[in-house]
Structure formats: C-alpha cells, structure tokens
Short mmCIF file of C-alpha atoms and ligand atoms in Angstrom, two decimals:
data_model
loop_
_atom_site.label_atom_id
_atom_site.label_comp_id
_atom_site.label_asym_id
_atom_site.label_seq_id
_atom_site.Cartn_x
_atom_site.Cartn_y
_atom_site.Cartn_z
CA UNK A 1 6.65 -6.68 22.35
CA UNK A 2 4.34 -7.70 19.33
CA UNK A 3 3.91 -11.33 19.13
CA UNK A 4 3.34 -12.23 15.18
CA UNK A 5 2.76 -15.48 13.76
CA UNK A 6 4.00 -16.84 10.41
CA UNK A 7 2.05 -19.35 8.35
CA UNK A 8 3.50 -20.00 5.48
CA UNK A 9 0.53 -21.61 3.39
CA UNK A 10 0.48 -23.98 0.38
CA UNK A 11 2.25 -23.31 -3.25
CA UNK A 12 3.31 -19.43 -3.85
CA UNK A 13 2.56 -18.91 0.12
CA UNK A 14 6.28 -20.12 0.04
CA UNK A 15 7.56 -17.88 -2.26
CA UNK A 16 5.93 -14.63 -1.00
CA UNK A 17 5.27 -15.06 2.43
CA UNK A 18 8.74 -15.06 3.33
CA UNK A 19 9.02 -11.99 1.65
CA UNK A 20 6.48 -10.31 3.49
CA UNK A 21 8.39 -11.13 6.43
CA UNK A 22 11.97 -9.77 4.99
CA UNK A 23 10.52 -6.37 4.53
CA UNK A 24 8.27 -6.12 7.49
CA UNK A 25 11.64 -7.26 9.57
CA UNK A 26 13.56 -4.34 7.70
CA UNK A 27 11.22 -1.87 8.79
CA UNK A 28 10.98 -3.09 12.29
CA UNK A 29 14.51 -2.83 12.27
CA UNK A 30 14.57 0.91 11.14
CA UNK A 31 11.98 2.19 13.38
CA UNK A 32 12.89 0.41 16.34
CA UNK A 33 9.83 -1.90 16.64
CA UNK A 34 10.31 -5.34 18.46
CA UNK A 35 8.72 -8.03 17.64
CA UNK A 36 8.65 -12.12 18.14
CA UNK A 37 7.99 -14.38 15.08
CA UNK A 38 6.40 -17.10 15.75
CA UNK A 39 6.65 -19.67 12.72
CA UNK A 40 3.69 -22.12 12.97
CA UNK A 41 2.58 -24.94 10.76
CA UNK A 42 -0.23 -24.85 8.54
CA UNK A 43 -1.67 -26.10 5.11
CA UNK A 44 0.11 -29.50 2.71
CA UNK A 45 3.87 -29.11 4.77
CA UNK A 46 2.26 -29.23 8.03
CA UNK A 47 -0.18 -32.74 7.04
CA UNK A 48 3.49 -33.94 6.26
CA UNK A 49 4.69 -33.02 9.47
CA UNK A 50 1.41 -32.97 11.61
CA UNK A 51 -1.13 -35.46 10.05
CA UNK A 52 -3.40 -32.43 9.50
CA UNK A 53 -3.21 -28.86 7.34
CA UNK A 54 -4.69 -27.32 10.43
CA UNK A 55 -2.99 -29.21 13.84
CA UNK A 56 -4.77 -28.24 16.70
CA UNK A 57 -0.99 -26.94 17.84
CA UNK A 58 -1.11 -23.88 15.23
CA UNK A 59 -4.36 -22.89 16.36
CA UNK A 60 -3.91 -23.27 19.89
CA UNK A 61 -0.45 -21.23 19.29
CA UNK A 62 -2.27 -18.48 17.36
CA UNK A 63 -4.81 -17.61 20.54
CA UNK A 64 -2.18 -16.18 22.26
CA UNK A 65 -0.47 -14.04 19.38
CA UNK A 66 -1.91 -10.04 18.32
CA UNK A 67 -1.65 -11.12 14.87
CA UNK A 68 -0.25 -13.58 11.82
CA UNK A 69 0.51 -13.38 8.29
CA UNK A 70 -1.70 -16.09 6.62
CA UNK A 71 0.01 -17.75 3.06
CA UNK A 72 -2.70 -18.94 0.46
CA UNK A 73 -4.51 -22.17 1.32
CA UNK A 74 -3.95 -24.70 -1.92
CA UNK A 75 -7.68 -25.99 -0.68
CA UNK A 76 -9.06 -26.74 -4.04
CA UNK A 77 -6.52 -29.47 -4.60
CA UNK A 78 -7.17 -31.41 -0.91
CA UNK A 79 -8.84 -34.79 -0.86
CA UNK A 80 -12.37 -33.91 -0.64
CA UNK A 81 -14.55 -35.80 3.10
CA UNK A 82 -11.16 -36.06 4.36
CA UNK A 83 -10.87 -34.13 8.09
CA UNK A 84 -7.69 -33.97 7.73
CA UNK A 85 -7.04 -31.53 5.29
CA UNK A 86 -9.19 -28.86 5.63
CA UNK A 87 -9.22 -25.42 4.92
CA UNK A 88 -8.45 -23.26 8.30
CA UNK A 89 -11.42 -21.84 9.93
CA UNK A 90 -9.44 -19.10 11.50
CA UNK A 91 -11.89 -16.04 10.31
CA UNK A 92 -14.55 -17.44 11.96
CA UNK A 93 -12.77 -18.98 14.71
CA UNK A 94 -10.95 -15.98 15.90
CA UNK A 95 -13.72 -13.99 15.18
CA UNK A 96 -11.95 -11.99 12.84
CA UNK A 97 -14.71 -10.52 10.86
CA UNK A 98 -13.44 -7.69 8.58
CA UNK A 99 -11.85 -8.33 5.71
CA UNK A 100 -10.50 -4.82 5.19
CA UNK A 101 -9.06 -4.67 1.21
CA UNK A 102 -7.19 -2.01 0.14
CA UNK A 103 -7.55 -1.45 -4.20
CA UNK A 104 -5.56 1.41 -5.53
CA UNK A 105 -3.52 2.11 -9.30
CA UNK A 106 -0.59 3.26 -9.87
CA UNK A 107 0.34 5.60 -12.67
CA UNK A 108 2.83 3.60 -14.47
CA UNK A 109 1.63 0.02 -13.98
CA UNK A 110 -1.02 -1.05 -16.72
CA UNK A 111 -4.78 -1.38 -15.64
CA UNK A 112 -8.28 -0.93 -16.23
CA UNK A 113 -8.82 1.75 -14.80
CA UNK A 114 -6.30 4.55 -13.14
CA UNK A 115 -7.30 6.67 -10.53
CA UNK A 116 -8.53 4.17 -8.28
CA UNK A 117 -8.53 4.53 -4.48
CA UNK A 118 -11.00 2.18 -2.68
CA UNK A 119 -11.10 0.53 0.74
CA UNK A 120 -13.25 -3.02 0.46
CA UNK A 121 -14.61 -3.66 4.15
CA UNK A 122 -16.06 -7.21 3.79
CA UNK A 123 -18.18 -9.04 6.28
CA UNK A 124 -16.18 -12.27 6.98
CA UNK A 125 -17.85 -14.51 9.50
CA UNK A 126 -22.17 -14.63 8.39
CA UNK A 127 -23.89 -14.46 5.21
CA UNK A 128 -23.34 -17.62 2.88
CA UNK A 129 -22.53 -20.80 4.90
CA UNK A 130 -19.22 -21.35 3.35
CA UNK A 131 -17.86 -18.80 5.32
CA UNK A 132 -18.78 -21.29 8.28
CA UNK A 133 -21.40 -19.41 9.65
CA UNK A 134 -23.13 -22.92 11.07
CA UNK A 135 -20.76 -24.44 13.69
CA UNK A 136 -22.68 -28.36 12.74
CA UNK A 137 -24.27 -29.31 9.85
CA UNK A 138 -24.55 -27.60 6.63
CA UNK A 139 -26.22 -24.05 6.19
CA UNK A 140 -26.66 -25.74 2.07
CA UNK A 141 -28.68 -28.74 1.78
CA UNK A 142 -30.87 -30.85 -0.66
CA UNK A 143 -34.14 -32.74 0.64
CA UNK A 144 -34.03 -34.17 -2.50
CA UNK A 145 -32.37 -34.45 -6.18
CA UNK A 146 -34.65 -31.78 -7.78
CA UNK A 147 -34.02 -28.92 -4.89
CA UNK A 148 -31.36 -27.44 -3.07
CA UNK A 149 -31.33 -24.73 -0.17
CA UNK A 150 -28.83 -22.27 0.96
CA UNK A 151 -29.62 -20.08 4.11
CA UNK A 152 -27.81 -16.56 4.98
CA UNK A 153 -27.52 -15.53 8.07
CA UNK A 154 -27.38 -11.97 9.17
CA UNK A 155 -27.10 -10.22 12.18
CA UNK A 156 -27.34 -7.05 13.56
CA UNK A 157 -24.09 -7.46 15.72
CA UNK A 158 -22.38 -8.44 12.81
CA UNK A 159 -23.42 -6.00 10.45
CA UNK A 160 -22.93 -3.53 13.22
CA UNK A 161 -19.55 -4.47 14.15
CA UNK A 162 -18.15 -4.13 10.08
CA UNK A 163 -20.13 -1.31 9.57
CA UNK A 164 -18.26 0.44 12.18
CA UNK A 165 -14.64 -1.14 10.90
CA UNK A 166 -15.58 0.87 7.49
CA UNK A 167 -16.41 4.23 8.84
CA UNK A 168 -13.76 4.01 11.63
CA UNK A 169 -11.47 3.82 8.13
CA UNK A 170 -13.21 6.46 6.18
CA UNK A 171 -13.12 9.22 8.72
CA UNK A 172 -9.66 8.64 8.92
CA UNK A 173 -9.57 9.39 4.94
CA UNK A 174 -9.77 12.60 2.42
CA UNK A 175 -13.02 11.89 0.95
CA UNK A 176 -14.78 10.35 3.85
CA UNK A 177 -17.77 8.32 2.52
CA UNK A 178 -18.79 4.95 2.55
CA UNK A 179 -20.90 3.10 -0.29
CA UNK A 180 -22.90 0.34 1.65
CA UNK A 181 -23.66 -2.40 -1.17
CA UNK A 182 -26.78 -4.41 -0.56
CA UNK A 183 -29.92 -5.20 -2.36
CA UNK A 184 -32.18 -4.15 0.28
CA UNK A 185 -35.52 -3.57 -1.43
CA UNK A 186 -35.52 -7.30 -2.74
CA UNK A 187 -34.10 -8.78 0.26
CA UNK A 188 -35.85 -6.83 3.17
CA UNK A 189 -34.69 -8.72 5.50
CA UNK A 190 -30.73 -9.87 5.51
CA UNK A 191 -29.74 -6.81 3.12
CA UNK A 192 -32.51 -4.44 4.81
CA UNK A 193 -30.62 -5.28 8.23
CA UNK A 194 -27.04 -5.08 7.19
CA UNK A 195 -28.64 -1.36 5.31
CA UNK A 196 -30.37 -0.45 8.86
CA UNK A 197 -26.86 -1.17 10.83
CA UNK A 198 -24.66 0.98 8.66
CA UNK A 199 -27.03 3.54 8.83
CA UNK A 200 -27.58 3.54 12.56
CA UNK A 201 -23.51 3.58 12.42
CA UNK A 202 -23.21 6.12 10.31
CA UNK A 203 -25.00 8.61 13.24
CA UNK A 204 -21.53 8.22 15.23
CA UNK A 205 -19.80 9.62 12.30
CA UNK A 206 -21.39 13.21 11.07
CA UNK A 207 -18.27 13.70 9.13
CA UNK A 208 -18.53 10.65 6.83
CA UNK A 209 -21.22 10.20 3.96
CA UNK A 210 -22.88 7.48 3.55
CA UNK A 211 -24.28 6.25 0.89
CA UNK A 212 -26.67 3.00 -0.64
CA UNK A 213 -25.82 1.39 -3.09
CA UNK A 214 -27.64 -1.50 -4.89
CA UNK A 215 -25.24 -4.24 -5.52
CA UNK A 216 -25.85 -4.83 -9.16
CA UNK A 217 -25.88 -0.74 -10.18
CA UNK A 218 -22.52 -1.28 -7.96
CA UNK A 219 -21.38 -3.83 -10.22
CA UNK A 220 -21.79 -1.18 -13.46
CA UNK A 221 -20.44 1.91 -11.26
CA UNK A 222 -17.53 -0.20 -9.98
CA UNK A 223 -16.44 -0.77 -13.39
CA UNK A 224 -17.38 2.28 -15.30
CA UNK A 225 -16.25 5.01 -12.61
CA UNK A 226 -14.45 3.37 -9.82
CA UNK A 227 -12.97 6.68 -8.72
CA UNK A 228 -16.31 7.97 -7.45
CA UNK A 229 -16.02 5.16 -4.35
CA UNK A 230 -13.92 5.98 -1.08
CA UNK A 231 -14.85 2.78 1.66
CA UNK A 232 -16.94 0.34 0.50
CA UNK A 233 -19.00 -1.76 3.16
CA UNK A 234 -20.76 -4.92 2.19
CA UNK A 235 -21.56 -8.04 3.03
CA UNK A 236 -19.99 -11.50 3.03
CA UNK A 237 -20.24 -13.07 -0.88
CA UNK A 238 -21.41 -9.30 -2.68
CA UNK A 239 -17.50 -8.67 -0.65
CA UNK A 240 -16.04 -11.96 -2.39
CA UNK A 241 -16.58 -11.07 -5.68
CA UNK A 242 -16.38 -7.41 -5.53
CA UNK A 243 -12.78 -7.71 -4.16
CA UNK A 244 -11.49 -9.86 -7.43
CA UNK A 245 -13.18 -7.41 -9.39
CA UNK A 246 -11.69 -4.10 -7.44
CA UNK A 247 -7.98 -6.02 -8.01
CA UNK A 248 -8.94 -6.70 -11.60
CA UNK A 249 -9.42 -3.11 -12.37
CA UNK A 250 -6.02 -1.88 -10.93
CA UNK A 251 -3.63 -4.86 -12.50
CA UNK A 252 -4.66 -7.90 -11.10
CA UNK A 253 -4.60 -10.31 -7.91
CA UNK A 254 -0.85 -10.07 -7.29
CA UNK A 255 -1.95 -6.24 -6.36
CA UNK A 256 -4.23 -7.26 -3.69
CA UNK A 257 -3.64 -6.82 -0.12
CA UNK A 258 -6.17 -7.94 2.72
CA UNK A 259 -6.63 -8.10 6.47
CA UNK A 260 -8.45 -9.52 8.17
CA UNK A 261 -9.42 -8.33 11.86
CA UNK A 262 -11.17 -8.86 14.72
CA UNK A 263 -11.74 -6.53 17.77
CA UNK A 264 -8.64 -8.08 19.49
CA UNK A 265 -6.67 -10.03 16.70
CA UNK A 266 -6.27 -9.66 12.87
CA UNK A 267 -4.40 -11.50 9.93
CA UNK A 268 -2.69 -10.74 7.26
CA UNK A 269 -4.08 -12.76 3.84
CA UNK A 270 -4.05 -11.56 0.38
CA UNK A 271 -6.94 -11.97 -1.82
CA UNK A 272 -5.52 -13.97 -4.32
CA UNK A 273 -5.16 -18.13 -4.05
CA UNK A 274 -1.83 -19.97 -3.91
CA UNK A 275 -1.73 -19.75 -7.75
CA UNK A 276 -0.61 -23.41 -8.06
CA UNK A 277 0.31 -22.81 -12.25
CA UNK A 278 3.03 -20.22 -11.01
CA UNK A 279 3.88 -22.17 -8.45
CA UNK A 280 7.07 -22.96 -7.83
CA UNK A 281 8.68 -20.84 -10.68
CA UNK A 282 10.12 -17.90 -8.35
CA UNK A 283 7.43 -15.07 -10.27
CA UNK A 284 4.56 -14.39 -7.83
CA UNK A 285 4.64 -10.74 -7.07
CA UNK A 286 5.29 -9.97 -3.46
CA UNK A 287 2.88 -6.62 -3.34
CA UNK A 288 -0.10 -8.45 -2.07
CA UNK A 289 1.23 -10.46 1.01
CA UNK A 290 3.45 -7.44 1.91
CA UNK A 291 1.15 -4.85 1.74
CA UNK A 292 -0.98 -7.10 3.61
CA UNK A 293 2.02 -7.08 6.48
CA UNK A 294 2.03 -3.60 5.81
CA UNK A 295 -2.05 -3.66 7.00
CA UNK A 296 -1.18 -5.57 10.30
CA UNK A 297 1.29 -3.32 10.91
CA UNK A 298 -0.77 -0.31 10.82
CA UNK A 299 -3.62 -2.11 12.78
CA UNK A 300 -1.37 -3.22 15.64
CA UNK A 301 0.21 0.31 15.96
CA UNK A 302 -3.53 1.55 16.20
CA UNK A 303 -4.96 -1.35 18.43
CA UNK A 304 -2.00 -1.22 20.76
CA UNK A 305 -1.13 2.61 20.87
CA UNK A 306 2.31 1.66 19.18
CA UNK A 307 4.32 4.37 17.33
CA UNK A 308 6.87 2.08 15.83
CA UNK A 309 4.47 0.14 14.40
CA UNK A 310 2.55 2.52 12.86
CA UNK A 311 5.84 4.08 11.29
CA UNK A 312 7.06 0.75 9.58
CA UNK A 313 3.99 0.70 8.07
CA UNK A 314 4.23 3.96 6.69
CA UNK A 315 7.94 2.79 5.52
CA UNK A 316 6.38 0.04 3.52
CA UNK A 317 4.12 2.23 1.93
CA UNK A 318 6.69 4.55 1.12
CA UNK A 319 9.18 2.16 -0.20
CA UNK A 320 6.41 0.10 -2.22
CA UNK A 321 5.81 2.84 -4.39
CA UNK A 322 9.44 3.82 -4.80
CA UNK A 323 9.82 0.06 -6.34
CA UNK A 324 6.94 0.22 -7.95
CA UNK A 325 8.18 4.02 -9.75
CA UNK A 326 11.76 2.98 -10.28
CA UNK A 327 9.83 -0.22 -12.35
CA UNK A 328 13.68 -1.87 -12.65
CA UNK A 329 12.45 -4.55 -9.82
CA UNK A 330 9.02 -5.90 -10.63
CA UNK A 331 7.69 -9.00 -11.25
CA UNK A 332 6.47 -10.39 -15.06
CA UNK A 333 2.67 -9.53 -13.96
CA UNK A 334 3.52 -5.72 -13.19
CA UNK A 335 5.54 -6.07 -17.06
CA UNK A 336 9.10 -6.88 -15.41
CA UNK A 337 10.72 -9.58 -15.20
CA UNK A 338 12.29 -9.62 -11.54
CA UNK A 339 11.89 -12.70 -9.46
CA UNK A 340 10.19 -12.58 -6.39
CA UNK A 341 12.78 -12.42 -4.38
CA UNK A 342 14.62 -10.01 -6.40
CA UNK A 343 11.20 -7.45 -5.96
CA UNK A 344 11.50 -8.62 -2.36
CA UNK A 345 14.91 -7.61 -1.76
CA UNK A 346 14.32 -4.22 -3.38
CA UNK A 347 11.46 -3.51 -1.20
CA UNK A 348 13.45 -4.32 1.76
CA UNK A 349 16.90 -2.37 0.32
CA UNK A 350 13.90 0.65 -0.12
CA UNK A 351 12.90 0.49 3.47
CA UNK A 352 16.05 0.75 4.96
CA UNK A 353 16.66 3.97 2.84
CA UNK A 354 13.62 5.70 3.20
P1 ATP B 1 -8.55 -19.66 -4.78
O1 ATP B 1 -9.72 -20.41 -5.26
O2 ATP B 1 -7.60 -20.44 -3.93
O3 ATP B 1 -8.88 -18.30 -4.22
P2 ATP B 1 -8.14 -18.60 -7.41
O4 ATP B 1 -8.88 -19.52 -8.28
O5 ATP B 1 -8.74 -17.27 -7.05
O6 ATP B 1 -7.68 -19.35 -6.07
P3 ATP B 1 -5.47 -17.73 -7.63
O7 ATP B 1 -4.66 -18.76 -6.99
O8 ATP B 1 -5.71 -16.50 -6.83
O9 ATP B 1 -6.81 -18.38 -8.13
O10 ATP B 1 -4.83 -17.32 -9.01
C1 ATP B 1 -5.57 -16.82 -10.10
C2 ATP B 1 -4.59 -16.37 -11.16
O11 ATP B 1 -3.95 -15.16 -10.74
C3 ATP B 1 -3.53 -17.41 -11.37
O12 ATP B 1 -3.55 -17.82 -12.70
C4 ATP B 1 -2.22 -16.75 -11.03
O13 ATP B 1 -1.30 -16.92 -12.06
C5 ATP B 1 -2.55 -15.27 -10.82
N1 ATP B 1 -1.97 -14.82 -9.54
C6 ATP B 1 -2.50 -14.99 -8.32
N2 ATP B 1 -1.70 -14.47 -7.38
C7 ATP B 1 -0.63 -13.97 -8.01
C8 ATP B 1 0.58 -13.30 -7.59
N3 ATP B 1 0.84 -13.05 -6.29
N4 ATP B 1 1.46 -12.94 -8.54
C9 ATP B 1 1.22 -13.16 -9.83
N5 ATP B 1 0.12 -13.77 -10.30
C10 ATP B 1 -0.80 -14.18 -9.41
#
C-alpha cells in the first residue's frame, strides 16, 4: 500500500490541490491501486492551527510516507525574521534533489511556441544558497555596505546523482538526448564539474546523446527552436529560471507540472506560486498540480515495481488531453471559462472512462 501525503499549501494550493487528489483517487480507483492519504498541515492554516507553517509534526509525519503532493507556499507574504513562518525546507531536507519538469504544447491551446516536448531535470538541493545549501549561517553575506558575496556550492555527488535522474528519463524517450546547460568555460570550476559529471554519466548510457550547451546560447535556442531539446539537465538557479521560461513558451504557469525526487522519496509541486491575485476566485487551472500527481504516480510505480501505479498515471495522461481536446472544460487561462473544479471534475469523469 502507497502511503501519500497531502499538503494543501497557502492561497490557490486550496483550490487545486484538492483537485489533484480527486483525479489521482479516480484513477486509483480504476486500476485497482491502494493507497493511504495522509492529510498533513502545512503553510498560513497550519500557523493557525500549529503556531508554525512548518510544525515539526508534518515533517516528522512525511519521513515515513513514499511521497506527498506539495500546494504552493504563499512565502512572499510571511512576516519576514519570524521562525515561525518559514518556507518548508523539505527539498533539501528529504534530500529530494531533482526537480524533474515536464514542458509540452498542445495543438489547440494558444502558445509561443507549438511543438514543444522538453523534460527540465533541475538540481534542487546545491548551487545558490537559497536553495539551503548551508545548514547555519548564510551562504550570502556583506562584510560591509559597499560589497556583498554569494557562494555556490557544487558537488560531484550532486551533479552526479541529477545527471543520472536526466538520462535515466531520456533513454526511456524517442529522441534520447540530453542538453546539459552550464557555462563551463567561464566558470571552470562549479559549471566545469556539474559538465564533467554528466559526461562521466553519460558513458552508462551509449544510447542517449549528450550534448553542452552554454546557458545563455540556451537562453536564445530555448526560445527560438525549443523543439530541437529532448531532457534538459542543469543546475540549481540556470533550472529556476529556465523552467518559467519552458512554461511560458507552451501557455503559461498553470501548465506546469514538477516533481521533485529523491532516491527514496519524491513530491509532487508545480512550478508556479500560490498566485495570491487569483486567489480565492475558483479559476486556477488544475493541469499543473495534477499532472504533477500524475509524476508521483509514475515515479512510485517505477521506484516500487507497481503496475497499478504506473497505469493511473498513464490514465491521467490520457484523460488530460481528452479535456484539454474537447476544450468545453478549461479554465479562463487555457481561453475557457470553467472553474476549477468544474476542469477538475471533468478530468476525473475522463479517467473513469478511459
Ligand atoms: P512564487 O514567488 O511564489 O513562485 P510567482 O511570483 O512565481 O510566485 P505565481 O504565484 O506563480 O507567481 O503566479 C504568477 C502569475 O501566474 C499570477 O499572476 C497568476 O495569476 C498566474 N498563475 C499561476 N499559477 C496559475 C494557475 N494554476 N492557474 C492560472 N494562473 C496561474
């Protein structure tokens, strides 16, 4: 029996979350796969409830689940030097160190660019030190008001371990090649590791191409010819940005799906933020945090040898872009004008009939 948490998040974490969980429950149902929800507190509800958007309860709880659907964290509206409301530090605390986003169009929903069929593999848990790569102290400081100083950290276990996460993916895939997105002749060092680690990798996989790619020609190719890129591997903040951008191209955040895993966990968290302006309203689109479900799905059917899983996964896939054909149940930012729920409930009515 799977053991999944639910954490509902802060603002439009309300709204979609739950739906998530309505069509990940349908295709349990239909395929026969059992699993126990575990609903856990977490973000503005649970400092209500708890004191604290992160009680040491949730996190405690989540250590002995195989995986959790993660709601948007409304972090950039806590009280700042307040320990109490913080923003949860489960990607580095669970180790969970591959944020594995999924960008692809679809013919009749307007975008950039059509065509588009990319895998993001981002490095979660070095690089930058807001992704808490120091454990006290600051990796940013200022010895004084005219300078500041940010340190990155890379290693070769952790470029190793991602590196492998993205061609694991891509040899599973038609085109099988990976982009690996680094600025290695300026930075010899931190990009010229992560570089030396996905090429060492990329021995283990003589089916898969690899290929470099320098992270601002990246930026140009990703937006001029996006179709040329299969799995892209890179590291922590180049994988921040290029992930907005990648959602950007196909239709926006609300078509952004994201999990993030770690050798023996993972979690299910869209790209985009709680949206606090469409809070509230009923009109977030439900594709990214279900397709996100969809993700854990997939990765616990693979991680635990689980047919069932794997199959409702394959459901939600097939009934997402049913809904998304039919285009009579979408939300305003796909050009409907269903509510969340009502795209929700279509996506689950589509999984029981697929
Ligand atoms: P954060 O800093 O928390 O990551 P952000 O600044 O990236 O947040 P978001 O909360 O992701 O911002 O929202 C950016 C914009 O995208 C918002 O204006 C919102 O209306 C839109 N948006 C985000 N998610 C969705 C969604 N699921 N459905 C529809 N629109 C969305």
């Amino acid at each position: 029996m799977l053991k999944v948490g639910i954490l509902l998040g802060d603002d439009i974490g309300l709204e979609v979350v739950p739906e998530a969980v309505k069509v990940m429950k349908a295709a349990a149902e239909q395929t026969g796969l059992e699993i126990e929800w575990h609903p856990l507190p977490i973000g503005r509800k649970a400092h209500a409830t708890h004191g604290n958007t992160v009680p040491p309860e949730t996190a405690e709880a989540l250590k002995g689940l195989h995986g959790w659907l993660m709601g948007p964290i409304g972090h950039s509206m806590y009280p700042r030097n307040d320990p109490t409301w913080v923003m949860p530090p489960f990607r580095k605390t669970f180790e969970l160190y591959a944020s594995i986003k999924p960008v692809r169009s679809y013919p009749n929903v307007k975008s950039l660019q059509k065509d588009v069929d990319i895998v993001f593999v981002r490095e979660t848990t070095e690089g930058l030190a807001r992704a808490g790569t120091v454990v006290a102290g600051m990796g940013e400081y200022r010895p004084n008001d005219e300078i500041s100083i940010g340190m990155r950290v890379i290693t070769r276990t952790g470029s190793n371990r991602v590196a492998r996460t993205a061609f694991e993916i891509a040899n599973t895939r038609r085109m099988k090649r990976v982009a690996t997105v680094h600025k290695a002749p300026t930075f010899k060092l931190c990009c010229g590791m992560f570089a030396e680690e996905c090429h060492k990798v990329a021995a283990d996989f003589p089916d898969v191409t690899l290929e470099d790619v320098l992270v601002d020609t990246f930026a140009a190719k990703l937006a001029m010819d996006p179709q040329r890129f299969d799995v892209v591997v890179t590291t922590n903040l180049f994988g921040d940005i290029f992930t907005d951008l990648g959602a950007a191209l196909v239709g926006g955040l609300g078509l952004a799906p994201g999990l993030c895993a770690g050798d023996t966990q993972a979690m299910a968290q869209a790209t985009h933020g709680s949206a606090p302006d469409i809070a509230g309203k009923g009109i977030a689109n439900p594709y990214a945090m279900t397709m996100s479900g969809k993700q854990l799905l997939e990765w616990l059917g693979h991680k635990h040898n689980e047919p069932k899983a794997a199959a409702a996964a394959a459901r939600i896939e097939h009934a997402m872009e049913r809904v998304i054909a039919d285009a009579k149940h979408l939300t305003g930012d796909l050009g409907g004008s269903a509510s969340t729920r009502e795209m929700g409930d279509a996506i689950a009515t589509a999984v029981a009939s697929t």
